[in-house]
Short mmCIF file of C-alpha atoms in Angstrom, two decimals:
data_model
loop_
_atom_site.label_atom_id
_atom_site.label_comp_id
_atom_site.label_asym_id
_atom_site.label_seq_id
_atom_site.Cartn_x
_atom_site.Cartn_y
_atom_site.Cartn_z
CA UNK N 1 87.49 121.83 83.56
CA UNK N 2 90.90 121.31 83.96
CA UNK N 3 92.53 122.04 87.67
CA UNK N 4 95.57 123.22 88.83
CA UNK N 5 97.12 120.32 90.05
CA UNK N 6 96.41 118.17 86.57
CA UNK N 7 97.89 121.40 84.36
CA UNK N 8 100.83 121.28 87.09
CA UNK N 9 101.47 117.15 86.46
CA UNK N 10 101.06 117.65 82.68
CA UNK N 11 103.60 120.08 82.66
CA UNK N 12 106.23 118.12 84.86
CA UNK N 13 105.61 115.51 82.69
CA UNK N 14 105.58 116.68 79.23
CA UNK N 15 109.15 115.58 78.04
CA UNK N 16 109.22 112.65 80.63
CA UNK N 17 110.60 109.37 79.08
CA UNK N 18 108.05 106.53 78.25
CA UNK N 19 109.36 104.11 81.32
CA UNK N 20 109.31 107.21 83.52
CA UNK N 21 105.20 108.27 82.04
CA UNK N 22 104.41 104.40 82.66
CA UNK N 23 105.97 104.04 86.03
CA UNK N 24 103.19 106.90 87.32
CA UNK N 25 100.83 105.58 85.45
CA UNK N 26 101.20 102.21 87.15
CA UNK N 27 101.41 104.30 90.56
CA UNK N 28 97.85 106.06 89.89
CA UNK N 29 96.14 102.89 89.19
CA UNK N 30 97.31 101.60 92.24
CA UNK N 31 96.54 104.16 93.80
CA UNK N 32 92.72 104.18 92.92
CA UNK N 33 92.24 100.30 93.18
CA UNK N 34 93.35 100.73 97.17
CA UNK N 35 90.89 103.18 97.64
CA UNK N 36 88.06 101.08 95.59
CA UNK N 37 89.14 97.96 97.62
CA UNK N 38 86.25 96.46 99.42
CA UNK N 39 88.08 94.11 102.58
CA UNK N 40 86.23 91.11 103.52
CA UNK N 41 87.26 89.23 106.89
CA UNK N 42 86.69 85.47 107.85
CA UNK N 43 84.39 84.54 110.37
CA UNK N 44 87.34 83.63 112.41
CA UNK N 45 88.65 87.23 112.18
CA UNK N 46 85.22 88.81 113.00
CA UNK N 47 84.43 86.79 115.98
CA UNK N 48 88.18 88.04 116.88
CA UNK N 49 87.67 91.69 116.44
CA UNK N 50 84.28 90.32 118.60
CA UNK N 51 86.48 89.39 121.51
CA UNK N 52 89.01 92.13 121.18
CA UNK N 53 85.76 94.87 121.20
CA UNK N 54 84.98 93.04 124.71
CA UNK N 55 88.11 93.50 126.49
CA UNK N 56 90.61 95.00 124.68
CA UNK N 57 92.60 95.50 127.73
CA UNK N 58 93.07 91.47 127.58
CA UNK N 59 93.78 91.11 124.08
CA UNK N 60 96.01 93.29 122.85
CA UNK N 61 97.90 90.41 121.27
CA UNK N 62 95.70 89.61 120.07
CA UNK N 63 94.79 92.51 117.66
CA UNK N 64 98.59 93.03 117.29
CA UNK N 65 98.90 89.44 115.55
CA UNK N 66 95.43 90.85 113.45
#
C-alpha cells in the first residue's frame, strides 16, 4: 500500500536530476542509520552521568562539557 506522503515525494521527484535523486537518497539513509544507532558510553562517562544523577545542582559543568 502506497501512502500519501511516498505518492507526494514520487511526484516532486519524478523529473529531478540524477545528483539532485542521489543527494536525498544519501539524506534518507542517513536519516535511518541515526535512528538505528545504538550509543555506547565509556565507563568514565557512566560513572560521570553517576555523579551528575547525584547532585546535579554541583555539576552542571560537568554535564555541559558531556
Amino acid at each position: 500500500m502506497e501512502s500519501a506522503i511516498l505518492k507526494n515525494i514520487n511526484k516532486i521527484l519524478k523529473d529531478a536530476p540524477e545528483n539532485i535523486l542521489e543527494r536525498v537518497l544519501g539524506y534518507i539513509e542517513g536519516i535511518l542509520e541515526e535512528e538505528n544507532t545504538d550509543f555506547k558510553l565509556s565507563e568514565e562517562q557512566k560513572e560521570s552521568l553517576r555523579q551528575i544523577k547525584k547532585d546535579p545542582t554541583n555539576n552542571i559543568q560537568k554535564l555541559m562539557l558531556f
